[in-house]
Amino acid sequence: MLACLPQAPLFATIDFLAPQDRARLGPRDIHTTFLQRAPGVRKRFWNYLPVTALAVETHDVRAAQLIVSSSHAFAKGVLTTAEQLHVSYVHSPMRYAWDLHHEYLADYRLDRGAKGLLARYMFHRLRQWDRQTAHNVDLFLANSQHVARRIWRAYRRPAKVLHPPVAIGRFAFEPRKGDHYVTVSRLVSYKRIDLLLEAFRRMPQRKLVVIGDGPEAPRLRAMCPPNVQMLGYQPDAVVQQHLGSARAFLFAAHEDFGISPIEAQACGTPVIAYGVGGSRETVRDLRSVTSPTGLLFDDQTPESVAAAVEAFDAASIDPHACREWAERFDERHFREGFALLLDQAWSAWSRAPDSVEPALFSTR
C-alpha cells in the first residue's frame, strides 16, 4: 500500500517495529498516539483496549485529501471531514467484538464473574463505536469475499474485494515431497490445532509437524501424540524447508483469508483445509474443479480431518498447479489492483463528492 502512495505520511497507534521491519517502510516518519508513551504498552497492549478508539481519534489528518486506512479493528475510525475521501482496506471487522466474541472471552477467562460482566459491557460499547465509525468510510475494500460478507453483516456497507499480497517470490518451488504433513500457525484456540492433533492420533502411521508458538502451546504439548512433532517458533528458512517438503499443509481454522495456505501452495504443496471462510477462495478443491490445489473438509472435527487426509492420499495433485494458483495472489497483483481502485475512487470523488456514482461506492 505504501509503495502505491510513496509520499503519504504514516499514522499508527503505537510503533515498536524491529529494525528489519522498519526498513521495509522506507524513509518516512511514523506518527503515533499517546499510547506510545503509556506504561507497559509494548507487552500489555490488550490492557489499553478501552482507550484505543480514543487514541485513533486523536490523529490529526485534516491536511490530507485522500486517507487510506488499513484496519483490523480501530484504524477505520480516524476522524475525517466531508471534503476528504476515506478508503478503508479492512482485514476483518474486530473479531473479538463480533463473531469471535465468545471465544475471546473464554480464552482470556472473562466469560464469568464481575470481570466478565465488565468485559462484555466494554465489547458492547466497542461494537457501537465500530458500527458508528463505518460512516467515516467512503469506500470499503475487503481482503476476501468472506470479509466482505462480514462487513455487510457488521456495518451494512458493501465492499470491493482485493485479496492481500503474498510474497510468492520468497518461497522456492519444490516438486519432490516427503512423508510428513505440516501446519504453521500461531497457537491460539480458534486456529484449532487441537483438531489436527486428535486426527493424527487416529492415524499413527502418518506424521505431522506443527510450527508456531502461542498461549495454547502448553495445552497442545500435553495432548500431543507420538507421531506429531511440535517445533515451536522457527525462522523463515526452516518454515520454508518444511513447507516445501511436506505432502500437504493442514489448515483447520475458520479464517478471514489465510496467507499460510497460499505460501504452502507457492512451494508446490497442496492444502487440506476447513472449507469455510477464506479457504474457499484460496484452495481449489479436488472434488469440484480441474487443476485442484487441495481438499476442503466440511466439519471442524477430528473425524472430518482424518477422512480428508485419507481422501487426499488416494488422489493426485500436481505441485505445478499449486504454484500457478498461488502466483495469482502475488504482491504485484495487489499493487496493480490497489492502485486501480484508488484511481477509480479518486476520479469519481474529485468530480463531485455529492454525486459520486453508486456503482463505485455502493456495489459489492
mmCIF file of N, CA, C and O in Angstrom, residues 256-319:
data_model
loop_
_atom_site.group_PDB
_atom_site.id
_atom_site.type_symbol
_atom_site.label_atom_id
_atom_site.label_comp_id
_atom_site.label_asym_id
_atom_site.label_seq_id
_atom_site.Cartn_x
_atom_site.Cartn_y
_atom_site.Cartn_z
ATOM 1 N N ASP A 256 -10.432 -15.441 7.960
ATOM 2 C CA ASP A 256 -10.935 -14.408 7.065
ATOM 3 C C ASP A 256 -10.343 -14.569 5.674
ATOM 4 O O ASP A 256 -11.028 -14.384 4.670
ATOM 5 N N PHE A 257 -9.063 -14.873 5.589
ATOM 6 C CA PHE A 257 -8.408 -15.144 4.307
ATOM 7 C C PHE A 257 -7.450 -16.317 4.472
ATOM 8 O O PHE A 257 -7.721 -17.403 4.012
ATOM 9 N N GLY A 258 -6.340 -16.123 5.158
ATOM 10 C CA GLY A 258 -5.372 -17.188 5.383
ATOM 11 C C GLY A 258 -4.231 -17.124 4.387
ATOM 12 O O GLY A 258 -4.358 -17.610 3.253
ATOM 13 N N ILE A 259 -3.107 -16.521 4.798
ATOM 14 C CA ILE A 259 -1.964 -16.380 3.900
ATOM 15 C C ILE A 259 -1.095 -17.638 3.904
ATOM 16 O O ILE A 259 -0.525 -18.006 2.877
ATOM 17 N N SER A 260 -1.009 -18.339 5.028
ATOM 18 C CA SER A 260 -0.153 -19.528 5.094
ATOM 19 C C SER A 260 -0.498 -20.578 4.036
ATOM 20 O O SER A 260 0.422 -21.158 3.434
ATOM 21 N N PRO A 261 -1.778 -20.871 3.770
ATOM 22 C CA PRO A 261 -2.061 -21.836 2.695
ATOM 23 C C PRO A 261 -1.553 -21.391 1.327
ATOM 24 O O PRO A 261 -1.132 -22.224 0.519
ATOM 25 N N ILE A 262 -1.583 -20.078 1.065
ATOM 26 C CA ILE A 262 -1.045 -19.578 -0.202
ATOM 27 C C ILE A 262 0.468 -19.785 -0.248
ATOM 28 O O ILE A 262 1.027 -20.193 -1.272
ATOM 29 N N GLU A 263 1.151 -19.527 0.872
ATOM 30 C CA GLU A 263 2.599 -19.724 0.926
ATOM 31 C C GLU A 263 2.954 -21.187 0.690
ATOM 32 O O GLU A 263 3.946 -21.493 0.009
ATOM 33 N N ALA A 264 2.160 -22.090 1.262
ATOM 34 C CA ALA A 264 2.405 -23.520 1.043
ATOM 35 C C ALA A 264 2.244 -23.868 -0.437
ATOM 36 O O ALA A 264 3.082 -24.581 -1.016
ATOM 37 N N GLN A 265 1.197 -23.361 -1.062
ATOM 38 C CA GLN A 265 0.966 -23.651 -2.473
ATOM 39 C C GLN A 265 2.066 -23.049 -3.350
ATOM 40 O O GLN A 265 2.395 -23.588 -4.405
ATOM 41 N N ALA A 266 2.638 -21.917 -2.906
ATOM 42 C CA ALA A 266 3.765 -21.333 -3.636
ATOM 43 C C ALA A 266 4.947 -22.293 -3.675
ATOM 44 O O ALA A 266 5.741 -22.274 -4.616
ATOM 45 N N CYS A 267 5.075 -23.138 -2.662
ATOM 46 C CA CYS A 267 6.121 -24.160 -2.615
ATOM 47 C C CYS A 267 5.752 -25.403 -3.420
ATOM 48 O O CYS A 267 6.540 -26.357 -3.481
ATOM 49 N N GLY A 268 4.539 -25.408 -3.993
ATOM 50 C CA GLY A 268 4.069 -26.591 -4.696
ATOM 51 C C GLY A 268 3.416 -27.608 -3.784
ATOM 52 O O GLY A 268 3.220 -28.765 -4.174
ATOM 53 N N THR A 269 3.055 -27.190 -2.576
ATOM 54 C CA THR A 269 2.478 -28.108 -1.581
ATOM 55 C C THR A 269 0.970 -27.937 -1.512
ATOM 56 O O THR A 269 0.484 -26.827 -1.262
ATOM 57 N N PRO A 270 0.199 -29.013 -1.725
ATOM 58 C CA PRO A 270 -1.259 -28.914 -1.643
ATOM 59 C C PRO A 270 -1.717 -28.607 -0.215
ATOM 60 O O PRO A 270 -0.961 -28.764 0.758
ATOM 61 N N VAL A 271 -2.979 -28.197 -0.085
ATOM 62 C CA VAL A 271 -3.539 -27.778 1.197
ATOM 63 C C VAL A 271 -4.789 -28.594 1.511
ATOM 64 O O VAL A 271 -5.644 -28.793 0.643
ATOM 65 N N ILE A 272 -4.870 -29.063 2.738
ATOM 66 C CA ILE A 272 -6.093 -29.692 3.264
ATOM 67 C C ILE A 272 -6.649 -28.722 4.288
ATOM 68 O O ILE A 272 -6.023 -28.478 5.328
ATOM 69 N N ALA A 273 -7.818 -28.127 4.013
ATOM 70 C CA ALA A 273 -8.299 -27.004 4.821
ATOM 71 C C ALA A 273 -9.777 -27.141 5.141
ATOM 72 O O ALA A 273 -10.540 -27.765 4.395
ATOM 73 N N TYR A 274 -10.158 -26.515 6.254
ATOM 74 C CA TYR A 274 -11.565 -26.386 6.612
ATOM 75 C C TYR A 274 -12.249 -25.506 5.564
ATOM 76 O O TYR A 274 -11.832 -24.376 5.315
ATOM 77 N N GLY A 275 -13.302 -26.040 4.957
ATOM 78 C CA GLY A 275 -13.905 -25.395 3.799
ATOM 79 C C GLY A 275 -14.899 -24.302 4.112
ATOM 80 O O GLY A 275 -15.974 -24.242 3.495
ATOM 81 N N VAL A 276 -14.569 -23.420 5.030
ATOM 82 C CA VAL A 276 -15.408 -22.278 5.378
ATOM 83 C C VAL A 276 -14.513 -21.044 5.439
ATOM 84 O O VAL A 276 -13.341 -21.131 5.826
ATOM 85 N N GLY A 277 -15.054 -19.890 5.081
ATOM 86 C CA GLY A 277 -14.280 -18.657 5.163
ATOM 87 C C GLY A 277 -13.329 -18.502 3.995
ATOM 88 O O GLY A 277 -13.606 -18.911 2.858
ATOM 89 N N GLY A 278 -12.160 -17.920 4.267
ATOM 90 C CA GLY A 278 -11.216 -17.605 3.212
ATOM 91 C C GLY A 278 -10.671 -18.808 2.472
ATOM 92 O O GLY A 278 -10.248 -18.683 1.316
ATOM 93 N N SER A 279 -10.671 -19.982 3.089
ATOM 94 C CA SER A 279 -10.133 -21.174 2.424
ATOM 95 C C SER A 279 -10.878 -21.489 1.132
ATOM 96 O O SER A 279 -10.298 -22.053 0.197
ATOM 97 N N ARG A 280 -12.128 -21.137 1.054
ATOM 98 C CA ARG A 280 -12.899 -21.389 -0.161
ATOM 99 C C ARG A 280 -12.399 -20.535 -1.329
ATOM 100 O O ARG A 280 -12.703 -20.839 -2.488
ATOM 101 N N GLU A 281 -11.656 -19.474 -1.019
ATOM 102 C CA GLU A 281 -11.112 -18.601 -2.061
ATOM 103 C C GLU A 281 -9.643 -18.876 -2.341
ATOM 104 O O GLU A 281 -9.142 -18.485 -3.396
ATOM 105 N N THR A 282 -8.947 -19.551 -1.422
ATOM 106 C CA THR A 282 -7.507 -19.753 -1.579
ATOM 107 C C THR A 282 -7.131 -21.182 -1.965
ATOM 108 O O THR A 282 -5.981 -21.411 -2.346
ATOM 109 N N VAL A 283 -8.071 -22.119 -1.874
ATOM 110 C CA VAL A 283 -7.780 -23.520 -2.185
ATOM 111 C C VAL A 283 -8.762 -24.018 -3.239
ATOM 112 O O VAL A 283 -9.978 -23.860 -3.092
ATOM 113 N N ARG A 284 -8.245 -24.630 -4.289
ATOM 114 C CA ARG A 284 -9.095 -25.222 -5.331
ATOM 115 C C ARG A 284 -9.355 -26.684 -4.959
ATOM 116 O O ARG A 284 -8.452 -27.523 -5.003
ATOM 117 N N ASP A 285 -10.588 -26.981 -4.604
ATOM 118 C CA ASP A 285 -10.970 -28.279 -4.050
ATOM 119 C C ASP A 285 -10.981 -29.351 -5.138
ATOM 120 O O ASP A 285 -11.631 -29.189 -6.183
ATOM 121 N N LEU A 286 -10.284 -30.455 -4.885
ATOM 122 C CA LEU A 286 -10.174 -31.507 -5.893
ATOM 123 C C LEU A 286 -11.515 -32.170 -6.197
ATOM 124 O O LEU A 286 -11.669 -32.841 -7.223
ATOM 125 N N ARG A 287 -12.507 -31.986 -5.320
ATOM 126 C CA ARG A 287 -13.814 -32.599 -5.563
ATOM 127 C C ARG A 287 -14.679 -31.800 -6.528
ATOM 128 O O ARG A 287 -15.713 -32.292 -6.978
ATOM 129 N N SER A 288 -14.273 -30.573 -6.866
ATOM 130 C CA SER A 288 -15.181 -29.726 -7.640
ATOM 131 C C SER A 288 -14.546 -28.971 -8.794
ATOM 132 O O SER A 288 -15.259 -28.339 -9.566
ATOM 133 N N VAL A 289 -13.209 -28.989 -8.940
ATOM 134 C CA VAL A 289 -12.569 -28.207 -10.005
ATOM 135 C C VAL A 289 -11.512 -29.046 -10.712
ATOM 136 O O VAL A 289 -11.033 -30.053 -10.193
ATOM 137 N N THR A 290 -11.171 -28.607 -11.920
ATOM 138 C CA THR A 290 -9.997 -29.158 -12.585
ATOM 139 C C THR A 290 -8.771 -28.418 -12.067
ATOM 140 O O THR A 290 -8.873 -27.330 -11.507
ATOM 141 N N SER A 291 -7.607 -28.985 -12.228
ATOM 142 C CA SER A 291 -6.353 -28.423 -11.707
ATOM 143 C C SER A 291 -6.494 -28.057 -10.231
ATOM 144 O O SER A 291 -6.279 -26.904 -9.832
ATOM 145 N N PRO A 292 -6.840 -29.023 -9.365
ATOM 146 C CA PRO A 292 -7.023 -28.717 -7.941
ATOM 147 C C PRO A 292 -5.698 -28.413 -7.258
ATOM 148 O O PRO A 292 -4.622 -28.784 -7.741
ATOM 149 N N THR A 293 -5.801 -27.734 -6.128
ATOM 150 C CA THR A 293 -4.611 -27.435 -5.320
ATOM 151 C C THR A 293 -4.767 -27.945 -3.891
ATOM 152 O O THR A 293 -3.921 -27.651 -3.044
ATOM 153 N N GLY A 294 -5.835 -28.683 -3.616
ATOM 154 C CA GLY A 294 -6.022 -29.200 -2.267
ATOM 155 C C GLY A 294 -7.383 -29.809 -2.094
ATOM 156 O O GLY A 294 -8.099 -30.093 -3.063
ATOM 157 N N LEU A 295 -7.745 -30.005 -0.827
ATOM 158 C CA LEU A 295 -9.012 -30.637 -0.468
ATOM 159 C C LEU A 295 -9.615 -29.881 0.710
ATOM 160 O O LEU A 295 -8.922 -29.591 1.699
ATOM 161 N N LEU A 296 -10.906 -29.564 0.620
ATOM 162 C CA LEU A 296 -11.617 -28.886 1.702
ATOM 163 C C LEU A 296 -12.451 -29.893 2.475
ATOM 164 O O LEU A 296 -13.143 -30.724 1.877
ATOM 165 N N PHE A 297 -12.365 -29.847 3.811
ATOM 166 C CA PHE A 297 -13.215 -30.721 4.620
ATOM 167 C C PHE A 297 -14.347 -29.904 5.235
ATOM 168 O O PHE A 297 -14.250 -28.685 5.385
ATOM 169 N N ASP A 298 -15.431 -30.589 5.596
ATOM 170 C CA ASP A 298 -16.691 -29.913 5.885
ATOM 171 C C ASP A 298 -16.900 -29.533 7.341
ATOM 172 O O ASP A 298 -17.628 -28.576 7.628
ATOM 173 N N ASP A 299 -16.312 -30.277 8.275
ATOM 174 C CA ASP A 299 -16.610 -30.063 9.691
ATOM 175 C C ASP A 299 -15.318 -29.902 10.491
ATOM 176 O O ASP A 299 -14.314 -30.554 10.207
ATOM 177 N N GLN A 300 -15.377 -29.067 11.522
ATOM 178 C CA GLN A 300 -14.234 -28.902 12.416
ATOM 179 C C GLN A 300 -14.274 -29.997 13.476
ATOM 180 O O GLN A 300 -14.522 -29.758 14.650
ATOM 181 N N THR A 301 -13.977 -31.220 13.022
ATOM 182 C CA THR A 301 -13.920 -32.373 13.906
ATOM 183 C C THR A 301 -12.712 -33.219 13.530
ATOM 184 O O THR A 301 -12.269 -33.212 12.361
ATOM 185 N N PRO A 302 -12.141 -33.978 14.487
ATOM 186 C CA PRO A 302 -11.026 -34.867 14.149
ATOM 187 C C PRO A 302 -11.406 -35.879 13.073
ATOM 188 O O PRO A 302 -10.584 -36.216 12.215
ATOM 189 N N GLU A 303 -12.656 -36.350 13.124
ATOM 190 C CA GLU A 303 -13.109 -37.335 12.138
ATOM 191 C C GLU A 303 -13.071 -36.761 10.719
ATOM 192 O O GLU A 303 -12.645 -37.419 9.768
ATOM 193 N N SER A 304 -13.513 -35.510 10.584
ATOM 194 C CA SER A 304 -13.535 -34.885 9.265
ATOM 195 C C SER A 304 -12.121 -34.633 8.750
ATOM 196 O O SER A 304 -11.833 -34.818 7.565
ATOM 197 N N VAL A 305 -11.212 -34.229 9.645
ATOM 198 C CA VAL A 305 -9.817 -34.022 9.247
ATOM 199 C C VAL A 305 -9.197 -35.343 8.793
ATOM 200 O O VAL A 305 -8.542 -35.413 7.741
ATOM 201 N N ALA A 306 -9.399 -36.399 9.578
ATOM 202 C CA ALA A 306 -8.816 -37.700 9.239
ATOM 203 C C ALA A 306 -9.356 -38.218 7.912
ATOM 204 O O ALA A 306 -8.589 -38.744 7.079
ATOM 205 N N ALA A 307 -10.655 -38.064 7.698
ATOM 206 C CA ALA A 307 -11.246 -38.508 6.431
ATOM 207 C C ALA A 307 -10.676 -37.719 5.258
ATOM 208 O O ALA A 307 -10.442 -38.274 4.174
ATOM 209 N N ALA A 308 -10.428 -36.428 5.455
ATOM 210 C CA ALA A 308 -9.861 -35.607 4.387
ATOM 211 C C ALA A 308 -8.439 -36.046 4.053
ATOM 212 O O ALA A 308 -8.053 -36.096 2.879
ATOM 213 N N VAL A 309 -7.652 -36.371 5.080
ATOM 214 C CA VAL A 309 -6.285 -36.842 4.834
ATOM 215 C C VAL A 309 -6.304 -38.161 4.067
ATOM 216 O O VAL A 309 -5.516 -38.364 3.127
ATOM 217 N N GLU A 310 -7.207 -39.063 4.456
ATOM 218 C CA GLU A 310 -7.336 -40.339 3.746
ATOM 219 C C GLU A 310 -7.716 -40.105 2.284
ATOM 220 O O GLU A 310 -7.147 -40.716 1.363
ATOM 221 N N ALA A 311 -8.685 -39.220 2.035
ATOM 222 C CA ALA A 311 -9.119 -38.926 0.662
ATOM 223 C C ALA A 311 -8.002 -38.259 -0.131
ATOM 224 O O ALA A 311 -7.823 -38.548 -1.329
ATOM 225 N N PHE A 312 -7.252 -37.400 0.526
ATOM 226 C CA PHE A 312 -6.144 -36.731 -0.154
ATOM 227 C C PHE A 312 -5.088 -37.745 -0.594
ATOM 228 O O PHE A 312 -4.569 -37.667 -1.716
ATOM 229 N N ASP A 313 -4.764 -38.696 0.267
ATOM 230 C CA ASP A 313 -3.739 -39.684 -0.061
ATOM 231 C C ASP A 313 -4.147 -40.578 -1.227
ATOM 232 O O ASP A 313 -3.289 -41.140 -1.919
ATOM 233 N N ALA A 314 -5.460 -40.704 -1.447
ATOM 234 C CA ALA A 314 -5.944 -41.534 -2.548
ATOM 235 C C ALA A 314 -6.002 -40.768 -3.863
ATOM 236 O O ALA A 314 -6.283 -41.350 -4.917
ATOM 237 N N ALA A 315 -5.758 -39.451 -3.814
ATOM 238 C CA ALA A 315 -5.846 -38.606 -5.003
ATOM 239 C C ALA A 315 -4.453 -38.205 -5.473
ATOM 240 O O ALA A 315 -3.437 -38.583 -4.875
ATOM 241 N N SER A 316 -4.406 -37.423 -6.534
ATOM 242 C CA SER A 316 -3.140 -36.929 -7.075
ATOM 243 C C SER A 316 -3.307 -35.449 -7.430
ATOM 244 O O SER A 316 -4.228 -35.090 -8.175
ATOM 245 N N ILE A 317 -2.422 -34.610 -6.876
ATOM 246 C CA ILE A 317 -2.462 -33.170 -7.139
ATOM 247 C C ILE A 317 -1.107 -32.737 -7.664
ATOM 248 O O ILE A 317 -0.058 -33.051 -7.083
ATOM 249 N N ASP A 318 -1.113 -32.007 -8.762
ATOM 250 C CA ASP A 318 0.110 -31.562 -9.422
ATOM 251 C C ASP A 318 0.713 -30.369 -8.668
ATOM 252 O O ASP A 318 0.062 -29.329 -8.523
ATOM 253 N N PRO A 319 1.946 -30.492 -8.173
ATOM 254 C CA PRO A 319 2.582 -29.350 -7.489
ATOM 255 C C PRO A 319 2.659 -28.104 -8.362
ATOM 256 O O PRO A 319 2.582 -26.984 -7.864
#
